[in-house]
Amino acid sequence: MGFAVVDVETTGFAAGRDRVIEIAVVQVNAQGAITGEWCTLVNPRRDLGPQHIHRITTREVLPAPTFEEITGDLVTRLTGRVLVAHNLTFDARFLQAELNAAGLLPPADALDGLCTMTLAPRYLTTDRRNLAACCAAAGIPLTNAHSALHDARATAALLAHYLAAGHDDWSPLLEAARSRPWPLTLALDTPVVHRSAPGHPVARRPRREGAPSYHRASRNPAAFRTGTAPGPAPVPSPAPVPRSAEEDRPAGAELPAGFRLDAGDRIAFTGQTDQPRERLQAHAAAAGLITHPENVCRWTKVVVAADPDSLSTKARKARDYHIPIITEPVFARLLAELRTPG
């Protein structure tokens, strides 16, 4: 049948603790031609980790299926094929952990496959082996890096480049994959959810019938975002988050009139913020705010989040306690107002 080129975007590097949030499979035949593509965001039911790297927001994954819900669709695309990835060890670890968590044990050796990064010295004249360097050496365009589908397509093109060179005979691997039985799985054709195109707003998608809602911000009147960079000076007030199908937050919600921080208020931070958390905590402490302990409780005045739609434990607790969740720029404005006499 050929190869299954896989790429995953994750919340971090620790498989089993971190989760897959986007997965793509590009199917390639024995001659190196692409015969099929499949990609979806995945709802990890937790915070998304380094969002500045993968550029996926919580709003995008909220309507996405869980990994358990896409297991059948994934296994169908892997069955009978040799697994391929750039840095296969990383992708295979996450596939193993996610499939096991979904109650499925992959066949022995099914996730061994081929690594285009490990094979690079045999086929390319480059000392660097990351995907961008390998693609450049092979004359393959790589756009929108750290997007699972774009990275999988680029890896598939690398595989085709290797196949065309003809240095290795991978027919035994292909034959073994064809005869390797995978466990039967249910739930095929689960609706997929794609990330927004760069520079475009997140497309709103209705929540699937019967699916649980993991975002309960309807009673939090202060969760909103702004693209303005944080700084020492006050920043303009941000636009409110619009009402959506997944969220029953009131339209036009914003911080209550007159909301401010005062010396002695307790605050918390969640997610990988743009500025190092230690720096934000130092600014807050210098203004007389309390940042330790870092947990969220009923006395917390505000939670500063990298993503105000975060699914982190702190963000969930803040919503339960009706505590405002704000972005870094909004925090910078409140901090500047706190420091302004009168």
Protein backbone atom coordinates (compact mmCIF):
# COMPACT_ATOMS: atom_id res chain seq x y z
CA MET A 1 0.00 0.00 0.00
CA GLY A 2 2.87 2.38 0.67
CA PHE A 3 3.76 4.83 3.43
CA ALA A 4 1.89 6.89 6.03
CA VAL A 5 3.75 10.15 6.69
CA VAL A 6 2.72 11.51 10.08
CA ASP A 7 3.29 14.80 11.88
CA VAL A 8 1.92 15.87 15.25
CA GLU A 9 1.80 19.19 17.09
CA THR A 10 1.78 18.80 20.84
CA THR A 11 1.44 20.71 24.13
CA GLY A 12 5.06 19.87 25.02
CA PHE A 13 7.76 17.22 24.76
CA ALA A 14 6.72 14.63 27.36
CA ALA A 15 4.55 11.98 25.74
CA GLY A 16 1.93 10.72 28.16
CA ARG A 17 1.93 13.94 30.15
CA ASP A 18 1.71 16.30 27.17
CA ARG A 19 -0.94 15.75 24.52
CA VAL A 20 -1.39 15.83 20.75
CA ILE A 21 -3.32 18.90 19.59
CA GLU A 22 -2.99 18.47 15.81
CA ILE A 23 -2.24 15.44 13.66
CA ALA A 24 -1.80 14.95 9.93
CA VAL A 25 -1.35 11.80 7.85
CA VAL A 26 -0.17 12.04 4.24
CA GLN A 27 -0.41 8.73 2.39
CA VAL A 28 2.33 8.04 -0.17
CA ASN A 29 2.60 5.09 -2.57
CA ALA A 30 5.71 3.00 -3.13
CA GLN A 31 6.82 5.33 -5.92
CA GLY A 32 6.63 8.45 -3.75
CA ALA A 33 3.38 9.97 -5.05
CA ILE A 34 0.87 11.41 -2.56
CA THR A 35 -2.41 9.46 -2.68
CA GLY A 36 -4.31 10.93 0.28
CA GLU A 37 -4.27 13.50 3.08
CA TRP A 38 -6.04 13.80 6.43
CA CYS A 39 -5.59 16.36 9.19
CA THR A 40 -7.46 17.56 12.25
CA LEU A 41 -7.00 19.57 15.40
CA VAL A 42 -7.44 17.57 18.59
CA ASN A 43 -9.01 18.76 21.84
CA PRO A 44 -6.54 17.77 24.60
CA ARG A 45 -8.82 18.93 27.45
CA ARG A 46 -5.89 20.86 28.95
CA ASP A 47 -3.80 23.96 28.26
CA LEU A 48 -1.99 24.10 24.92
CA GLY A 49 1.58 24.71 26.07
CA PRO A 50 3.91 26.86 23.91
CA GLN A 51 1.31 28.50 21.66
CA HIS A 52 3.91 30.86 20.17
CA ILE A 53 5.43 27.79 18.47
CA HIS A 54 2.42 25.89 17.12
CA ARG A 55 0.16 29.00 16.88
CA ILE A 56 -2.97 27.05 17.83
CA THR A 57 -5.48 28.72 20.13
CA THR A 58 -7.89 27.22 22.60
CA ARG A 59 -10.81 28.63 20.62
CA GLU A 60 -9.70 26.48 17.67
CA VAL A 61 -9.48 23.21 19.60
CA LEU A 62 -12.68 23.61 21.63
CA PRO A 63 -14.92 22.19 18.85
CA ALA A 64 -12.28 19.63 17.76
CA PRO A 65 -12.61 15.89 18.46
CA THR A 66 -10.61 14.22 21.21
CA PHE A 67 -7.87 11.77 20.27
CA GLU A 68 -10.06 8.89 21.37
CA GLU A 69 -12.72 10.02 18.90
CA ILE A 70 -10.31 10.02 15.93
CA THR A 71 -8.58 6.73 16.75
CA GLY A 72 -10.57 4.78 14.18
CA ASP A 73 -9.88 7.29 11.42
CA LEU A 74 -6.18 7.36 12.29
CA VAL A 75 -5.74 3.58 12.44
CA THR A 76 -7.50 3.21 9.08
CA ARG A 77 -4.88 5.50 7.54
CA LEU A 78 -1.95 3.70 9.19
CA THR A 79 -3.04 0.11 8.52
CA GLY A 80 -0.97 -1.61 5.85
CA ARG A 81 1.56 1.23 5.60
CA VAL A 82 5.07 1.99 6.78
CA LEU A 83 5.07 4.84 9.28
CA VAL A 84 7.29 7.79 8.28
CA ALA A 85 8.08 11.01 10.15
CA HIS A 86 10.82 13.59 10.49
CA ASN A 87 12.16 12.77 13.95
CA LEU A 88 10.15 9.57 14.09
CA THR A 89 11.05 8.90 17.72
CA PHE A 90 9.15 12.00 18.84
CA ASP A 91 6.01 11.36 16.77
CA ALA A 92 5.96 7.63 17.52
CA ARG A 93 6.20 8.25 21.30
CA PHE A 94 3.16 10.49 21.17
CA LEU A 95 1.20 8.12 18.92
CA GLN A 96 1.96 5.23 21.29
CA ALA A 97 0.90 7.22 24.35
CA GLU A 98 -2.29 8.56 22.79
CA LEU A 99 -3.35 5.22 21.31
CA ASN A 100 -2.72 3.48 24.63
CA ALA A 101 -4.71 6.15 26.47
CA ALA A 102 -7.56 5.51 24.02
CA GLY A 103 -7.46 1.80 24.91
CA LEU A 104 -5.70 0.58 21.77
CA LEU A 105 -2.40 -1.34 21.67
CA PRO A 106 -0.59 -0.93 18.34
CA PRO A 107 0.94 -4.08 16.79
CA ALA A 108 4.59 -4.81 17.54
CA ASP A 109 6.97 -2.76 15.34
CA ALA A 110 4.06 -0.82 13.80
CA LEU A 111 5.47 2.50 15.01
CA ASP A 112 9.12 1.80 14.10
CA GLY A 113 9.02 2.91 10.45
CA LEU A 114 11.37 5.34 8.69
CA CYS A 115 12.80 8.61 9.97
CA THR A 116 13.61 11.15 7.25
CA MET A 117 15.81 13.03 9.73
CA THR A 118 17.93 9.97 10.55
CA LEU A 119 18.23 9.14 6.83
CA ALA A 120 19.22 12.70 5.85
CA PRO A 121 23.04 12.19 5.83
CA ARG A 122 22.63 9.38 3.30
CA TYR A 123 20.59 11.48 0.86
CA LEU A 124 21.38 15.16 1.55
CA THR A 125 24.46 17.37 1.73
CA THR A 126 23.67 19.34 4.88
CA ASP A 127 25.09 19.25 8.39
CA ARG A 128 21.78 20.35 9.90
CA ARG A 129 18.98 17.81 10.03
CA ASN A 130 15.90 19.78 11.09
CA LEU A 131 13.02 19.76 8.64
CA ALA A 132 13.68 23.26 7.29
CA ALA A 133 17.37 22.53 6.58
CA CYS A 134 16.61 19.16 4.96
CA CYS A 135 13.92 20.67 2.76
CA ALA A 136 16.26 23.48 1.71
CA ALA A 137 18.98 20.97 0.80
CA ALA A 138 16.50 18.95 -1.27
CA GLY A 139 14.98 22.03 -2.94
CA ILE A 140 11.60 21.44 -1.29
CA PRO A 141 9.52 24.48 -0.26
CA LEU A 142 8.45 24.51 3.39
CA THR A 143 5.69 26.96 4.26
CA ASN A 144 3.78 27.42 7.49
CA ALA A 145 6.19 25.34 9.58
CA HIS A 146 4.81 23.77 12.78
CA SER A 147 1.52 23.15 11.03
CA ALA A 148 0.98 19.38 11.06
CA LEU A 149 -0.32 19.15 7.49
CA HIS A 150 2.35 21.41 5.99
CA ASP A 151 5.13 19.61 7.85
CA ALA A 152 3.74 16.20 6.81
CA ARG A 153 3.58 17.32 3.19
CA ALA A 154 7.19 18.50 3.33
CA THR A 155 8.25 15.21 4.93
CA ALA A 156 6.39 13.30 2.22
CA ALA A 157 8.33 15.30 -0.40
CA LEU A 158 11.59 14.39 1.39
CA LEU A 159 10.57 10.73 1.32
CA ALA A 160 9.92 11.00 -2.44
CA HIS A 161 13.38 12.57 -2.85
CA TYR A 162 14.93 9.62 -0.99
CA LEU A 163 12.96 7.09 -3.02
CA ALA A 164 14.07 8.67 -6.27
CA ALA A 165 17.73 8.35 -5.22
CA GLY A 166 17.29 4.58 -4.99
CA HIS A 167 19.96 3.96 -2.35
CA ASP A 168 17.83 1.63 -0.23
CA ASP A 169 15.38 -1.19 -0.81
CA TRP A 170 12.43 -0.70 1.51
CA SER A 171 10.28 -3.41 -0.05
CA PRO A 172 10.68 -5.74 2.99
CA LEU A 173 9.29 -2.96 5.22
CA LEU A 174 6.39 -2.42 2.84
CA GLU A 175 5.64 -6.14 2.73
CA ALA A 176 5.73 -6.44 6.51
CA ALA A 177 3.37 -3.47 6.88
CA ARG A 178 0.88 -4.99 4.44
CA SER A 179 0.58 -8.15 6.53
CA ARG A 180 0.58 -6.48 9.96
CA PRO A 181 -2.88 -6.67 11.58
CA TRP A 182 -4.09 -3.66 13.56
CA PRO A 183 -6.86 -4.00 16.16
CA LEU A 184 -10.35 -3.29 14.93
CA THR A 185 -11.59 0.17 15.90
CA LEU A 186 -14.95 1.88 15.76
CA ALA A 187 -16.10 5.44 15.03
CA LEU A 188 -14.93 6.22 11.52
CA ASP A 189 -15.46 9.49 9.63
CA THR A 190 -15.33 11.66 12.74
CA PRO A 191 -15.73 15.30 11.59
CA VAL A 192 -12.36 17.02 11.48
CA VAL A 193 -11.57 20.58 12.54
CA HIS A 194 -8.81 22.58 10.83
CA ARG A 195 -6.76 25.45 12.20
CA SER A 196 -7.52 28.93 10.93
CA ALA A 197 -5.54 30.26 8.00
CA PRO A 198 -2.78 32.69 9.06
CA GLY A 199 -4.19 36.19 9.38
CA HIS A 200 -7.81 35.00 9.39
CA PRO A 201 -10.19 34.90 12.36
CA VAL A 202 -11.06 31.58 13.93
CA ALA A 203 -13.96 30.00 12.09
CA ARG A 204 -16.91 29.36 14.36
CA ARG A 205 -18.20 25.80 14.34
CA PRO A 206 -21.23 24.55 16.24
CA ARG A 207 -20.54 22.08 19.03
CA ARG A 208 -21.31 18.50 18.04
CA GLU A 209 -24.56 17.10 19.42
CA GLY A 210 -23.97 15.40 22.72
CA ALA A 211 -20.35 16.53 23.01
CA PRO A 212 -19.31 17.96 26.37
CA SER A 213 -18.42 21.62 26.63
CA TYR A 214 -15.00 22.26 28.12
CA HIS A 215 -15.30 26.05 28.21
CA ARG A 216 -17.52 27.47 30.92
CA ALA A 217 -16.81 31.18 30.79
CA SER A 218 -20.38 32.43 30.63
CA ARG A 219 -20.23 33.92 34.14
CA ASN A 220 -16.77 35.41 33.71
CA PRO A 221 -17.39 38.97 32.52
CA ALA A 222 -13.72 39.78 32.03
CA ALA A 223 -12.19 37.24 29.64
CA PHE A 224 -11.06 38.98 26.50
CA ARG A 225 -8.04 39.30 24.25
CA THR A 226 -6.03 41.97 22.48
CA GLY A 227 -3.16 41.85 20.02
CA THR A 228 -1.43 44.92 21.41
CA ALA A 229 2.09 44.19 22.68
CA PRO A 230 2.56 44.59 26.44
CA GLY A 231 4.74 47.38 27.76
CA PRO A 232 5.28 49.68 30.69
CA ALA A 233 2.82 52.27 29.44
CA PRO A 234 -0.97 51.86 29.44
CA VAL A 235 -2.38 50.19 26.32
CA PRO A 236 -5.73 50.81 24.60
CA SER A 237 -8.72 48.90 25.86
CA PRO A 238 -9.22 45.68 23.86
CA ALA A 239 -12.26 44.65 21.88
CA PRO A 240 -14.54 42.16 23.65
CA VAL A 241 -14.78 38.54 22.60
CA PRO A 242 -17.91 37.93 20.47
CA ARG A 243 -20.57 35.40 21.40
CA SER A 244 -20.05 31.94 19.89
CA ALA A 245 -21.82 28.60 19.58
CA GLU A 246 -19.46 26.93 22.07
CA GLU A 247 -19.67 29.72 24.64
CA ASP A 248 -22.73 31.33 26.17
CA ARG A 249 -20.71 34.29 27.44
CA PRO A 250 -22.75 37.53 27.12
CA ALA A 251 -22.01 39.46 23.93
CA GLY A 252 -19.82 42.51 24.52
CA ALA A 253 -18.49 41.20 27.83
CA GLU A 254 -15.63 43.23 29.29
CA LEU A 255 -14.10 44.14 32.62
CA PRO A 256 -16.67 45.74 34.92
CA ALA A 257 -16.61 49.52 34.97
CA GLY A 258 -14.06 50.78 37.44
CA PHE A 259 -12.30 47.42 37.76
CA ARG A 260 -8.74 47.91 39.01
CA LEU A 261 -5.98 46.20 40.90
CA ASP A 262 -4.88 47.46 44.31
CA ALA A 263 -1.77 46.77 46.35
CA GLY A 264 -2.36 43.61 48.36
CA ASP A 265 -4.56 41.96 45.70
CA ARG A 266 -3.76 38.33 44.98
CA ILE A 267 -3.20 37.39 41.30
CA ALA A 268 -2.18 34.24 39.42
CA PHE A 269 -0.64 33.38 36.05
CA THR A 270 -1.37 30.45 33.74
CA GLY A 271 0.10 29.25 30.46
CA GLN A 272 3.35 30.11 28.68
CA THR A 273 3.11 33.89 28.53
CA ASP A 274 5.02 36.05 26.06
CA GLN A 275 7.16 37.54 28.80
CA PRO A 276 8.82 35.10 31.23
CA ARG A 277 6.49 34.47 34.15
CA GLU A 278 9.25 35.41 36.60
CA ARG A 279 9.45 38.89 35.05
CA LEU A 280 5.69 39.37 35.23
CA GLN A 281 5.69 38.22 38.84
CA ALA A 282 8.52 40.63 39.64
CA HIS A 283 6.60 43.56 38.12
CA ALA A 284 3.50 42.54 40.07
CA ALA A 285 5.39 42.18 43.35
CA ALA A 286 7.05 45.58 42.85
CA ALA A 287 3.56 47.09 42.57
CA GLY A 288 2.48 45.44 45.82
CA LEU A 289 0.50 42.54 44.35
CA ILE A 290 0.64 39.05 45.84
CA THR A 291 1.78 36.33 43.41
CA HIS A 292 2.58 33.45 45.81
CA PRO A 293 1.32 30.86 46.34
CA GLU A 294 0.54 30.42 42.63
CA ASN A 295 -2.72 28.52 42.98
CA VAL A 296 -6.15 30.03 42.28
CA CYS A 297 -8.55 30.41 45.19
CA ARG A 298 -11.67 32.43 46.00
CA TRP A 299 -9.52 35.38 47.09
CA THR A 300 -7.67 35.63 43.76
CA LYS A 301 -8.52 38.98 42.15
CA VAL A 302 -7.50 38.17 38.57
CA VAL A 303 -5.78 35.47 36.51
CA VAL A 304 -3.36 36.50 33.75
CA ALA A 305 -3.34 33.99 30.89
CA ALA A 306 -1.38 33.46 27.71
CA ASP A 307 -4.74 32.44 26.23
CA PRO A 308 -7.90 33.62 28.07
CA ASP A 309 -9.80 30.62 26.67
CA SER A 310 -7.25 28.30 28.30
CA LEU A 311 -8.29 24.83 29.45
CA SER A 312 -5.66 24.82 32.22
CA THR A 313 -6.62 23.82 35.75
CA LYS A 314 -6.10 27.38 36.98
CA ALA A 315 -8.34 28.79 34.24
CA ARG A 316 -11.06 26.25 34.94
CA LYS A 317 -10.99 27.08 38.64
CA ALA A 318 -11.06 30.81 37.89
CA ARG A 319 -14.24 30.33 35.86
CA ASP A 320 -15.77 28.29 38.66
CA TYR A 321 -15.05 31.17 41.06
CA HIS A 322 -16.10 33.84 38.51
CA ILE A 323 -12.61 35.36 38.59
CA PRO A 324 -11.63 37.54 35.60
CA ILE A 325 -9.16 35.99 33.15
CA ILE A 326 -7.14 38.59 31.24
CA THR A 327 -4.30 38.77 28.73
CA GLU A 328 -0.82 40.18 29.31
CA PRO A 329 -1.58 43.53 27.61
CA VAL A 330 -4.64 44.03 29.81
CA PHE A 331 -2.57 43.17 32.86
CA ALA A 332 0.03 45.74 31.73
CA ARG A 333 -2.71 48.38 31.56
CA LEU A 334 -4.08 47.50 34.99
CA LEU A 335 -0.56 47.51 36.42
CA ALA A 336 0.13 50.96 34.94
CA GLU A 337 -3.14 52.26 36.36
CA LEU A 338 -2.26 50.80 39.75
CA ARG A 339 1.03 52.70 39.67
CA THR A 340 -0.60 55.95 38.59
CA PRO A 341 -1.15 58.27 41.59
CA GLY A 342 -4.78 59.17 42.21
